[in-house]
Steps between C-alpha positions, in 0.01 A plus 500: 500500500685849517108658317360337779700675764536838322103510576501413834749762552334777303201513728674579792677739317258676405328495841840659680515754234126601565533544884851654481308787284237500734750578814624805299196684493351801688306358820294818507374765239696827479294769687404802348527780780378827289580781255699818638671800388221576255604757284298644217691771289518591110726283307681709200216443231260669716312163625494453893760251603400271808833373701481307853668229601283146625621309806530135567580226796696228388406278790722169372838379551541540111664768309291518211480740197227756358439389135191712420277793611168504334250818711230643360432880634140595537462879587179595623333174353634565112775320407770692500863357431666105520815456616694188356835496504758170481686488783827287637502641863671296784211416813703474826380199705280625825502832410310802354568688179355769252487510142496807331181546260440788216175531281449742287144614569175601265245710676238508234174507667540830697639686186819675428359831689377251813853353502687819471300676765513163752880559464520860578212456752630243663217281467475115630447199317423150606788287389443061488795247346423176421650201304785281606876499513682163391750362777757204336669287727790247336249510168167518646305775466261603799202763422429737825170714486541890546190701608571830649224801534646884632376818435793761353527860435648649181783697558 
């Protein structure tokens, strides 16, 4: 008798710990807003060094928490630099907030002499991140698409 009632209870169980999971995540997908304070300047090997920081909405009730940031950074259609770095940053419920980003950046296709004139000329390049960061709410992990185009000048 007691086998018999240990598997009627296990069912239900089961069932309550499935929805009370399901209560504790996001309603809506984290919002990516956009890249700013693009900065391109040379990092101490020589190599350009591209900083900025990418903004979010947060538009849940949840605090949550950034595990992951995985960008790739096309410049002027080549390939140019990924970003991944492992991250354990607090998301305030309702809210907005920035992440800091830094990729360390190879211009090949334009040459050393291109690259080293754009920078003293000041010339523009077309700038697009995409990939994914990886939200993580009480152990579930949420992926958000990023896909951001700008155009930047070397300084």
């Amino acid at each position: 008798m007691k086998i018999q009632k240990r598997t009627i209870f296990i069912p239900p169980l089961i069932v309550l710990i499935a929805l009370s999971m399901l209560c504790c995540t996001p309603k809506e997908q984290v919002i990516f807003k956009g890249v700013k304070n693009i900065v391109v300047d040379l990092g101490s090997d020589g190599k350009p060094v591209l900083k900025g920081d990418v903004y979010f909405f947060n538009p849940n009730k949840l605090k949550m928490k950034l595990k992951d940031v995985d960008v790739v950074v096309l410049v002027d259609g080549a390939k140019s630099a990924e970003v991944k770095q492992h991250l354990n940053l607090p998301i305030p419920a309702q809210s907005d907030f920035s992440v800091p980003i830094t990729a360390t950046l190879t211009l090949k296709e334009g040459g050393l002499l291109n690259t080293v004139f754009g920078l003293l000329g000041g010339k523009k390049y077309e700038v697009v991140f995409t990939g994914y960061i990886r939200i993580g709410v009480h152990r579930i992990s949420i992926k958000v698409p990023v896909s951001q185009k700008q155009e930047i000048k070397l300084r």
